[in-house]
Short mmCIF file of N, CA and C in Angstrom, two decimals:
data_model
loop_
_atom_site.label_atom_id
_atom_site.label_comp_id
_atom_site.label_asym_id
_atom_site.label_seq_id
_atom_site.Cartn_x
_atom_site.Cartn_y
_atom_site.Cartn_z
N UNK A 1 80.14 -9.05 120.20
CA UNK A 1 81.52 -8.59 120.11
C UNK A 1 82.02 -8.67 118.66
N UNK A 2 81.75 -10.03 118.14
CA UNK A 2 81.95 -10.08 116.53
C UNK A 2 81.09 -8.82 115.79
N UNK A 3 80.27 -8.35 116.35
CA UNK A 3 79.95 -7.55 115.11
C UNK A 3 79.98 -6.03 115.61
N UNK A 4 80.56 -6.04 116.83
CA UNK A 4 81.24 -4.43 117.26
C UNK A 4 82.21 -4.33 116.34
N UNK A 5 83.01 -5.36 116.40
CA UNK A 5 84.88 -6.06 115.93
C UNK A 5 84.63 -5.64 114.10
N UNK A 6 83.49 -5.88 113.45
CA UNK A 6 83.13 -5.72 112.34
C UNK A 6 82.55 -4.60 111.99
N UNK A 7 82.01 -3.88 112.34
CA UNK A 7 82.08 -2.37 112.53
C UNK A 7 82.78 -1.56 112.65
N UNK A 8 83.66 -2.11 113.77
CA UNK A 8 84.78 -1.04 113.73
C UNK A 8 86.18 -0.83 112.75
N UNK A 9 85.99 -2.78 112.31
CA UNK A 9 87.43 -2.58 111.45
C UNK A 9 86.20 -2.02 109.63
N UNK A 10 85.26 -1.42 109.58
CA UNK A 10 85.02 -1.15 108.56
C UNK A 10 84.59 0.38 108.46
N UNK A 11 84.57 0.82 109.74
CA UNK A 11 84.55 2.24 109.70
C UNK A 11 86.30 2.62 109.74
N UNK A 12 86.81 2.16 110.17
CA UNK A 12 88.48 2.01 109.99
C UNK A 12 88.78 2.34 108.70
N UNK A 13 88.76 0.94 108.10
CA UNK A 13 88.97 1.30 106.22
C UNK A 13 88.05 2.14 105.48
N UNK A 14 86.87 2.57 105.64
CA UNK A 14 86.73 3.45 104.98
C UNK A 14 87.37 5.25 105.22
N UNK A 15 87.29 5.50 106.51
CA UNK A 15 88.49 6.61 107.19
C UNK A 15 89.69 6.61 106.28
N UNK A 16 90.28 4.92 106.21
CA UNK A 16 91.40 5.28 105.66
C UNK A 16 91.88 5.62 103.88
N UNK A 17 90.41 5.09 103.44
CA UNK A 17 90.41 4.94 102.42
C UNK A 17 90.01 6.40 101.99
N UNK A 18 89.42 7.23 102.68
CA UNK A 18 88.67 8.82 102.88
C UNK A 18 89.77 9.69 102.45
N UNK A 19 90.77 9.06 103.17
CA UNK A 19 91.88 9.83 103.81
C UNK A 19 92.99 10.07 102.24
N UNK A 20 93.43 8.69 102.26
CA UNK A 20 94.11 8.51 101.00
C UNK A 20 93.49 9.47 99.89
N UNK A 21 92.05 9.60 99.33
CA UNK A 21 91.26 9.81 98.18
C UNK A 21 91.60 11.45 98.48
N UNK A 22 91.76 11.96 99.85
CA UNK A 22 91.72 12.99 99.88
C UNK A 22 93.12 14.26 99.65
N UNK A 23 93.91 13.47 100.22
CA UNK A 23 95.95 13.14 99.88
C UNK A 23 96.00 13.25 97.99
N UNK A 24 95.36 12.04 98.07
CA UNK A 24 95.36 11.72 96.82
C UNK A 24 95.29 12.85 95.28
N UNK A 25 94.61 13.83 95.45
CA UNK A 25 94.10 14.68 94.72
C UNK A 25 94.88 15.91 94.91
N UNK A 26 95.26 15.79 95.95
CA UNK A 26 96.43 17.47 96.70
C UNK A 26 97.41 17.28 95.56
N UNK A 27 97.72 16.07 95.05
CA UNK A 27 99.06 16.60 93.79
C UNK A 27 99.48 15.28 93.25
N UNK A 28 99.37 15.44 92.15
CA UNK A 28 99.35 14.79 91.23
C UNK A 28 100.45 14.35 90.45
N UNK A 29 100.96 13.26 90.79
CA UNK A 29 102.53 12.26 90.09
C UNK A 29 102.93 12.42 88.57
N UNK A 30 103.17 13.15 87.82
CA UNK A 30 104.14 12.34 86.67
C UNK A 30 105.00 12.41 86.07
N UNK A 31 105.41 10.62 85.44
CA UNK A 31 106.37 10.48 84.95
C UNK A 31 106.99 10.74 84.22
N UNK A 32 107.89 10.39 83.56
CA UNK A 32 108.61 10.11 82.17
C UNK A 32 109.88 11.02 81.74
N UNK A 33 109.93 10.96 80.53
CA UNK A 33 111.02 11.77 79.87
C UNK A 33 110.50 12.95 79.66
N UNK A 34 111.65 14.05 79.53
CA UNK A 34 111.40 15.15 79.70
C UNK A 34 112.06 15.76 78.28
N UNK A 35 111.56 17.15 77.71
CA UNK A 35 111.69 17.33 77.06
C UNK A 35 111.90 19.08 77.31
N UNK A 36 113.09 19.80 77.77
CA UNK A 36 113.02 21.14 78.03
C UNK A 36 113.14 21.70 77.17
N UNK A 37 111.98 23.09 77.37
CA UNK A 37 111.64 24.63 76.84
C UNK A 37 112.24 25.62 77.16
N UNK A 38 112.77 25.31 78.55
CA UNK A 38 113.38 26.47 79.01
C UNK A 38 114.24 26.33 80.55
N UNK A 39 114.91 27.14 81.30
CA UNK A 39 115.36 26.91 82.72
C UNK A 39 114.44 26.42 83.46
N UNK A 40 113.28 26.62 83.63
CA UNK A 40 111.87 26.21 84.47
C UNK A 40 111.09 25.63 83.87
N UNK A 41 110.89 24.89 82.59
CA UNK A 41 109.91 24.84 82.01
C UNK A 41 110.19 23.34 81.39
N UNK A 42 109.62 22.18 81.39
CA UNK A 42 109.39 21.14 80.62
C UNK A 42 108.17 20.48 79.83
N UNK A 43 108.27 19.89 79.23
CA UNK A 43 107.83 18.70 78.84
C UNK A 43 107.57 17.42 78.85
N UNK A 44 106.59 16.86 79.53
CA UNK A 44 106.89 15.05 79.63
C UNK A 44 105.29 14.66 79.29
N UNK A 45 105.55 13.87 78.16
CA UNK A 45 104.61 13.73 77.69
C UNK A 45 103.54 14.78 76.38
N UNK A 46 102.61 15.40 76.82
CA UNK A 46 102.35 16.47 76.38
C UNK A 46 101.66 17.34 77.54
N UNK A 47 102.10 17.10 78.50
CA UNK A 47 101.66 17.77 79.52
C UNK A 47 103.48 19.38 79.69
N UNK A 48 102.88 20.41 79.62
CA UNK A 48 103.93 21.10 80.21
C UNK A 48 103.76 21.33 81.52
N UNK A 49 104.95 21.43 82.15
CA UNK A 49 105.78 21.89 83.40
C UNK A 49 106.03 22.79 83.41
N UNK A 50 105.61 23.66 84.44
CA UNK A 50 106.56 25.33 84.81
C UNK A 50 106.86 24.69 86.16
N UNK A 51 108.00 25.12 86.48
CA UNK A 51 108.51 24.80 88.17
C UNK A 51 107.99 25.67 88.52
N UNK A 52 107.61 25.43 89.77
CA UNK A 52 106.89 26.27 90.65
C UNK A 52 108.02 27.37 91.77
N UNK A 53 107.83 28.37 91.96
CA UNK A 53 108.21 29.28 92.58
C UNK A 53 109.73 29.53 92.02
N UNK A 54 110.22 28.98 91.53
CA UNK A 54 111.60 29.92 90.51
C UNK A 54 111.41 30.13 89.16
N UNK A 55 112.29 31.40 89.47
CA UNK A 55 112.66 31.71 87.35
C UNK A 55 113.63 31.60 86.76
N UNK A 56 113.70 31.06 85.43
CA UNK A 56 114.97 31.16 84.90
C UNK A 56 114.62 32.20 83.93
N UNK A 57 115.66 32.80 83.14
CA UNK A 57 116.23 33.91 82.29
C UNK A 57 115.53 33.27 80.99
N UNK A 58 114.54 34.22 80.39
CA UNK A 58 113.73 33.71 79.23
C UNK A 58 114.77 33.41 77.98
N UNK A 59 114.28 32.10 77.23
CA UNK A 59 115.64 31.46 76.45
C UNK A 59 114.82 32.23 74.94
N UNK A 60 113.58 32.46 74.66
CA UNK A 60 112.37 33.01 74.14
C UNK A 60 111.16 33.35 74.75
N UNK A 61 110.68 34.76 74.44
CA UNK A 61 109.37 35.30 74.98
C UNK A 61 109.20 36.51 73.87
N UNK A 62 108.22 36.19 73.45
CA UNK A 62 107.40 37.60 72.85
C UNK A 62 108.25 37.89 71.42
N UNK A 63 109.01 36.99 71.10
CA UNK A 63 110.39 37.33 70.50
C UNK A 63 111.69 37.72 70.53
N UNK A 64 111.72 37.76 71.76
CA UNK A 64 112.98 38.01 72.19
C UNK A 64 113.70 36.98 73.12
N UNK A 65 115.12 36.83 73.09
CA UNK A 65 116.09 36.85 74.08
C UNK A 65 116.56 36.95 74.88
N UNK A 66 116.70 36.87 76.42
CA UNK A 66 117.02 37.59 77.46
C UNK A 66 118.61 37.24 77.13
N UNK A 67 119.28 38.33 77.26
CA UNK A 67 120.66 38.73 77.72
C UNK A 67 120.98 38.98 78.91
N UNK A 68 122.46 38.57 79.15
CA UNK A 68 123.49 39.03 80.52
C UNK A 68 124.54 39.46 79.57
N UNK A 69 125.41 40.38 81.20
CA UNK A 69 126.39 40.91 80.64
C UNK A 69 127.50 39.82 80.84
N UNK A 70 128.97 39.42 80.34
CA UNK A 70 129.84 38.32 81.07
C UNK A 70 131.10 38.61 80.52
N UNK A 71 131.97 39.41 81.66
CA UNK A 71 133.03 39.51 81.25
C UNK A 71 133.36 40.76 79.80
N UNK A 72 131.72 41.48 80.10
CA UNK A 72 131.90 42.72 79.57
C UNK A 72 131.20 42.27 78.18
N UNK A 73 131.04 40.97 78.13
CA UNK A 73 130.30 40.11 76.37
C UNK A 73 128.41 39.90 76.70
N UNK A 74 127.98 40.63 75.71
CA UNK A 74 126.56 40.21 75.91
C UNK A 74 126.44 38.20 75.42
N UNK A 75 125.68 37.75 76.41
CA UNK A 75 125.41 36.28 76.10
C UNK A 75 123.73 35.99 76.60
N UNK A 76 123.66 34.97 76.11
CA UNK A 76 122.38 34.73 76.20
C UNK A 76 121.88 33.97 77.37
N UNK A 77 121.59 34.31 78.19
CA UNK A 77 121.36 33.15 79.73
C UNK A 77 120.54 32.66 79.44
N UNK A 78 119.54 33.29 78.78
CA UNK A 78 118.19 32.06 79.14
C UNK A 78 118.69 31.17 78.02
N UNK A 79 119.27 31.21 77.43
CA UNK A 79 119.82 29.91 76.59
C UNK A 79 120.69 28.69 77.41
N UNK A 80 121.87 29.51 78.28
CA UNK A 80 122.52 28.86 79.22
C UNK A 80 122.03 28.30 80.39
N UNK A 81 120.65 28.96 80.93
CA UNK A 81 120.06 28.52 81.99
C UNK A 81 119.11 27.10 80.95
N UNK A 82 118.65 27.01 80.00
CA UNK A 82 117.66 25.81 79.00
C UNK A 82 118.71 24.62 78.98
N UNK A 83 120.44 25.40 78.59
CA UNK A 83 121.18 23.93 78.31
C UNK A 83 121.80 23.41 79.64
N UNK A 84 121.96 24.66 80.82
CA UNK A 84 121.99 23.87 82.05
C UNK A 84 121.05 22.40 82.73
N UNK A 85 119.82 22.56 82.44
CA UNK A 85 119.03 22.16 82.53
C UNK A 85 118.84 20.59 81.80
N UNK A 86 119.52 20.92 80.29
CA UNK A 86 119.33 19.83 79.85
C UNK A 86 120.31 18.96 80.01
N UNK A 87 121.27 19.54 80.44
CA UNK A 87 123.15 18.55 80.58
C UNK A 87 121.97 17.96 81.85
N UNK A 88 121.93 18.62 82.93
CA UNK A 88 121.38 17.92 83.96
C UNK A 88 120.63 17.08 83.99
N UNK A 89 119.60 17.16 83.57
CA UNK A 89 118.57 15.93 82.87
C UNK A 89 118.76 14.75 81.85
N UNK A 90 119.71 15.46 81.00
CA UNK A 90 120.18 13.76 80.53
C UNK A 90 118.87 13.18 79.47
N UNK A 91 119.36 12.00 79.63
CA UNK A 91 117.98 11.03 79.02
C UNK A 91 117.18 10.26 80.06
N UNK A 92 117.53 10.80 81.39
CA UNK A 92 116.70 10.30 82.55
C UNK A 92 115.01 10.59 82.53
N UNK A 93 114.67 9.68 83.40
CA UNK A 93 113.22 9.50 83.59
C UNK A 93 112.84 10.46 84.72
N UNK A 94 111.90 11.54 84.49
CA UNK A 94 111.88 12.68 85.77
C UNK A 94 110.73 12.43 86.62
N UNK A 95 110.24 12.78 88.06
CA UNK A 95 109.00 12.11 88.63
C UNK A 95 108.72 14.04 89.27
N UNK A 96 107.97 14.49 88.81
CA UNK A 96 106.90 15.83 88.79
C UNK A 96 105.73 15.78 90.11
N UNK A 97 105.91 16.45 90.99
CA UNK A 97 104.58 16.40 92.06
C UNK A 97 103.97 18.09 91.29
N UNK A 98 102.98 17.79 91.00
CA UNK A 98 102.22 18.05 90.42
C UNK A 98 100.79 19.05 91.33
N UNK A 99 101.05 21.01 91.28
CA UNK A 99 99.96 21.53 91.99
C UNK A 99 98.85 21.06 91.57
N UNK A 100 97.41 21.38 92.19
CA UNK A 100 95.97 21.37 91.56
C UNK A 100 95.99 22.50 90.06
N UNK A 101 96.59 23.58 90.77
CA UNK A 101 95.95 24.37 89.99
C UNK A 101 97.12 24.84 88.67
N UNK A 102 96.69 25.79 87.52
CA UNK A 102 97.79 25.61 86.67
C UNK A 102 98.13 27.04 86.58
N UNK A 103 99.04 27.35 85.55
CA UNK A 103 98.90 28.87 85.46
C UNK A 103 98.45 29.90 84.50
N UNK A 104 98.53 30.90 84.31
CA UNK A 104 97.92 31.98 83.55
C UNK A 104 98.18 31.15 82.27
N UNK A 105 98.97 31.08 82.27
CA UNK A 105 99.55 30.29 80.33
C UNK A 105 98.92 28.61 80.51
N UNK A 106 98.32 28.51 81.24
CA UNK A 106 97.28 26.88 81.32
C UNK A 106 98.94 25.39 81.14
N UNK A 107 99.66 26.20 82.01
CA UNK A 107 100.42 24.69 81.74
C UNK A 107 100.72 24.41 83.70
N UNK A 108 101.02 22.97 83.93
CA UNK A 108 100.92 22.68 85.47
C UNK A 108 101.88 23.50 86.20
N UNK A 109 102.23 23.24 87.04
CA UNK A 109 103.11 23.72 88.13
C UNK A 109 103.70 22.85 88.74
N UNK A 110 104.63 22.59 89.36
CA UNK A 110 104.82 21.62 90.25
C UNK A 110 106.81 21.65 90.41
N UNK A 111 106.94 20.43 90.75
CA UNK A 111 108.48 20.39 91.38
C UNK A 111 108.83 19.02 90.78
N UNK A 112 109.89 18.98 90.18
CA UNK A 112 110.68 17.83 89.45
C UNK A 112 111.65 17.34 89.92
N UNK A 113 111.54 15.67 90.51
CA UNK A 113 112.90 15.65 90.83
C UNK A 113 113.46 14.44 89.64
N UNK A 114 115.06 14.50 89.60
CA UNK A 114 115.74 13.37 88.53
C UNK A 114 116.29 12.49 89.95
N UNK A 115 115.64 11.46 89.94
CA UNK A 115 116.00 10.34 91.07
C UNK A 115 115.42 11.39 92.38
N UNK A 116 116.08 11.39 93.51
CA UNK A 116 115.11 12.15 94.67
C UNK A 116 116.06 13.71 94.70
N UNK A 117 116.36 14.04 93.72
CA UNK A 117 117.07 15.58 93.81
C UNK A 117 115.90 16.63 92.98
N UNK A 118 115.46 17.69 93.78
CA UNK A 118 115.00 18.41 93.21
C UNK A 118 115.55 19.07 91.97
N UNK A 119 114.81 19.22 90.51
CA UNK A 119 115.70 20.08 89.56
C UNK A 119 115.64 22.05 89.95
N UNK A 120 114.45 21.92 90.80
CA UNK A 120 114.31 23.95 91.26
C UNK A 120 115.57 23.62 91.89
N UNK A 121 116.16 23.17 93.06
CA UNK A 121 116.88 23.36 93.79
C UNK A 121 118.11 23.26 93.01
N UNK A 122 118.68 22.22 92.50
CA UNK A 122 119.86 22.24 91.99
C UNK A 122 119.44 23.61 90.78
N UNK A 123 118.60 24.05 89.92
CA UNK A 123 118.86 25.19 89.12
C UNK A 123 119.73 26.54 89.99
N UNK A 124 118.64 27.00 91.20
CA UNK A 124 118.88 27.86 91.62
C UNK A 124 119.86 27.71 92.54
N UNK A 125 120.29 26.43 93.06
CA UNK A 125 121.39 26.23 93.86
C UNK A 125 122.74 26.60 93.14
N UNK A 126 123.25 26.34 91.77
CA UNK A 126 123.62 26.67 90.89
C UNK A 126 123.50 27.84 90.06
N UNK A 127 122.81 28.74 90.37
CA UNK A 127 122.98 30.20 90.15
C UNK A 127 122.29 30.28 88.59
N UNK A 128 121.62 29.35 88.12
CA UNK A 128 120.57 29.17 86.83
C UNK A 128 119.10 29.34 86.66
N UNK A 129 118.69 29.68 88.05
CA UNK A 129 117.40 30.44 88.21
C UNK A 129 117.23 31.24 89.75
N UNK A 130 116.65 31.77 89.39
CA UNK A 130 116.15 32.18 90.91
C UNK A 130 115.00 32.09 91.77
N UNK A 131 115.04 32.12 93.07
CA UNK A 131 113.99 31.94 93.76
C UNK A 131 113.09 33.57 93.86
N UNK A 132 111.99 32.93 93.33
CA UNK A 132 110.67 34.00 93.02
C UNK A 132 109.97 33.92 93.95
N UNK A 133 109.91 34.79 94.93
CA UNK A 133 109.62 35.15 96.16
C UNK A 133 107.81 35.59 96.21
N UNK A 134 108.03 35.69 95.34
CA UNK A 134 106.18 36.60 94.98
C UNK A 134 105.42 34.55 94.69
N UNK A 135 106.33 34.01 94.57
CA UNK A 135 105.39 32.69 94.57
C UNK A 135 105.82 31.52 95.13
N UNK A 136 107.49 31.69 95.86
CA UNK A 136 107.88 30.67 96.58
C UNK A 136 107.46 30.39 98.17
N UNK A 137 107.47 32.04 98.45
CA UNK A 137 107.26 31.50 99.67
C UNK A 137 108.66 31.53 100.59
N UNK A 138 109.93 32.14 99.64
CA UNK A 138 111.49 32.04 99.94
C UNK A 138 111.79 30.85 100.20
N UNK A 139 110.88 29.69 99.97
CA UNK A 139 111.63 28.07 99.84
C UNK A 139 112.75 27.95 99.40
N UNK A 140 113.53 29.04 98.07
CA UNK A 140 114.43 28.55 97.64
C UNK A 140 115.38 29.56 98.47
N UNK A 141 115.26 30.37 98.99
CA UNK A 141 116.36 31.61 99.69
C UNK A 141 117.56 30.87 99.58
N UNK A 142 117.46 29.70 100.44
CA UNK A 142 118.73 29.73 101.36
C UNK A 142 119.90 29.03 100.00
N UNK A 143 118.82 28.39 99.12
CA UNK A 143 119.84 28.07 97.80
C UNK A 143 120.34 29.08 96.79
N UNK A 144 119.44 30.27 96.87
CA UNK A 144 120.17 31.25 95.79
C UNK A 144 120.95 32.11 96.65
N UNK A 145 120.73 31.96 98.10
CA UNK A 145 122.25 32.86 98.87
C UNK A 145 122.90 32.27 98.50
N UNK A 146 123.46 30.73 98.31
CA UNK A 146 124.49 29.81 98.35
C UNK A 146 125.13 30.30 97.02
N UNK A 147 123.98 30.43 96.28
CA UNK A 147 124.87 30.26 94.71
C UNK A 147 125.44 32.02 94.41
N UNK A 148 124.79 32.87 95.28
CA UNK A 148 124.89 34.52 95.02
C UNK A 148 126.26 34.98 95.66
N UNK A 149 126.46 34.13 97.07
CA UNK A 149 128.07 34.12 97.76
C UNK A 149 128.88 33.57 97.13
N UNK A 150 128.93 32.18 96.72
CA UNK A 150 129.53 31.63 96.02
C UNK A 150 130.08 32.03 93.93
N UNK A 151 129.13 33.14 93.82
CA UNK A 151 129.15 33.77 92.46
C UNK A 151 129.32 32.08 91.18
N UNK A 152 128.20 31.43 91.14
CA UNK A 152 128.13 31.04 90.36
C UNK A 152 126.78 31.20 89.81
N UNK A 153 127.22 30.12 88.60
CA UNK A 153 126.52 30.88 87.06
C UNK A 153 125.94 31.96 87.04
N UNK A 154 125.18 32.63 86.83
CA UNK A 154 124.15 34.24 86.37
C UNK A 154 125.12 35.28 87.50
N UNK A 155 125.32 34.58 88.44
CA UNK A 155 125.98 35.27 89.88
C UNK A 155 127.05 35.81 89.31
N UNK A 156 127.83 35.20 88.26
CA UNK A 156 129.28 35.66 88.13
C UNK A 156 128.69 37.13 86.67
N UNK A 157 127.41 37.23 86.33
CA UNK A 157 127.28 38.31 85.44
C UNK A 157 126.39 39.27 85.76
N UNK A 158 125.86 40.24 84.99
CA UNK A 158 125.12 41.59 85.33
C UNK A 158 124.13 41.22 84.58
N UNK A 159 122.56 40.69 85.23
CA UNK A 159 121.40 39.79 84.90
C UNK A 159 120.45 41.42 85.06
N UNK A 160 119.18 40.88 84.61
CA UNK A 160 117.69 41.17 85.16
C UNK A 160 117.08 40.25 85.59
N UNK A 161 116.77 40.50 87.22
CA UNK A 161 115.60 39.03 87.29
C UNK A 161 114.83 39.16 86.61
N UNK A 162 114.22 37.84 85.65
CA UNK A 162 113.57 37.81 84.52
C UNK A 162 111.81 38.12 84.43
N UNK A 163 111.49 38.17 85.71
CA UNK A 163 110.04 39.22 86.21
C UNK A 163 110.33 40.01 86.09
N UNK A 164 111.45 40.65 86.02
CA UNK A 164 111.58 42.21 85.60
C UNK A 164 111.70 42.38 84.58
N UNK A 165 112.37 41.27 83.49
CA UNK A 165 112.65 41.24 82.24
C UNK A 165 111.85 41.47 81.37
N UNK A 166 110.86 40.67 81.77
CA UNK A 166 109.34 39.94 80.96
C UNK A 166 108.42 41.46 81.16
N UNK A 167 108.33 42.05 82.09
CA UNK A 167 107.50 43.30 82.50
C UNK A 167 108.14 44.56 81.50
N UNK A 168 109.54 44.74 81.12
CA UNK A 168 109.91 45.79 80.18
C UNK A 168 109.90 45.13 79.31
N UNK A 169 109.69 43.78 78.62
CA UNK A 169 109.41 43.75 77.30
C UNK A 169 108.07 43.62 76.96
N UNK A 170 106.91 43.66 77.92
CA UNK A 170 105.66 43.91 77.57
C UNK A 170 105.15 45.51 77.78
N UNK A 171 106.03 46.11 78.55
CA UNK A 171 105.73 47.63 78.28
C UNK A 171 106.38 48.09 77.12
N UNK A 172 106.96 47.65 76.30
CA UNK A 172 107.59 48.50 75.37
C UNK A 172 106.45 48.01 73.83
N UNK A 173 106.18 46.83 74.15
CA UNK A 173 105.23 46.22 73.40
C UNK A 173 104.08 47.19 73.14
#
């Protein structure tokens, strides 16, 4: 019986230990201070961040600017969507779940939260990025209806979603 009892609690822990190793690798934790590039895009460490499945309004690409219209005044969103981002973040410590895989431009993917609040969600909940459907999955839908009824930030101006943006400034290229 002792050595059924010992067998079994060691096929146990290794299962569980299987299990964990296997969890373990699906996505990858990290920390620290952050350092933003853009509405979607950080820095912590020297690792970059693209949030995964939203866009914000390019603050720089290719050399250029993305513009909105506001109140009839050209302004710069992807500038406003970079300093949204950074009022929000602060000098806080951010915690990143982290995809396997990375993207075309070789930087990670993943989802950031400041304490347990997502930063995709509050961007696009807030009308400072949008949910990119070609890679969310419409995870963020129900937050950029909120912010599109409600007409805040980008909501209250005459935008390009910035996949569309990025696509006429490489055709004109």
């Amino acid at each position: 019986m002792k050595k059924l009892n010992l067998n079994l609690s060691s096929l146990i822990i290794i299962f569980l230990f299987s299990i964990s190793f296997s969890y373990s690798d699906e996505k990858i934790i990290i920390k620290g201070k952050a350092i933003v590039l853009d509405g979607d895009t950080i820095k912590i460490k020297d690792e970059k961040i693209r949030f995964g499945g939203i866009d914000a309004p390019e603050s720089y690409y290719r050399g250029k600017k993305q513009t909105c219209i506001e109140s009839g005044n050209q302004v710069f969103c992807g500038q406003i969507s970079k300093e949204k981002l950074i009022e929000k973040i602060g000098y806080n410590s951010l915690n990143c779940k982290i995809e396997k895989k990375k993207d075309r431009y070789k930087r990670s993917v993943g989802e950031c939260f400041l304490n347990d609040e997502s930063l995709s969600v509050f961007m696009v909940r807030n009308g400072y990025a949008f949910d990119w459907p070609r890679y969310s999955k419409n995870k963020f839908a129900n937050d950029q209806e909120f912010a599109k009824i409600n007409q805040l930030g980008l909501w209250n101006m005459q935008f390009v979603y910035p996949w569309e943006w990025r696509k006429k400034i490489r055709e004109n290229k």
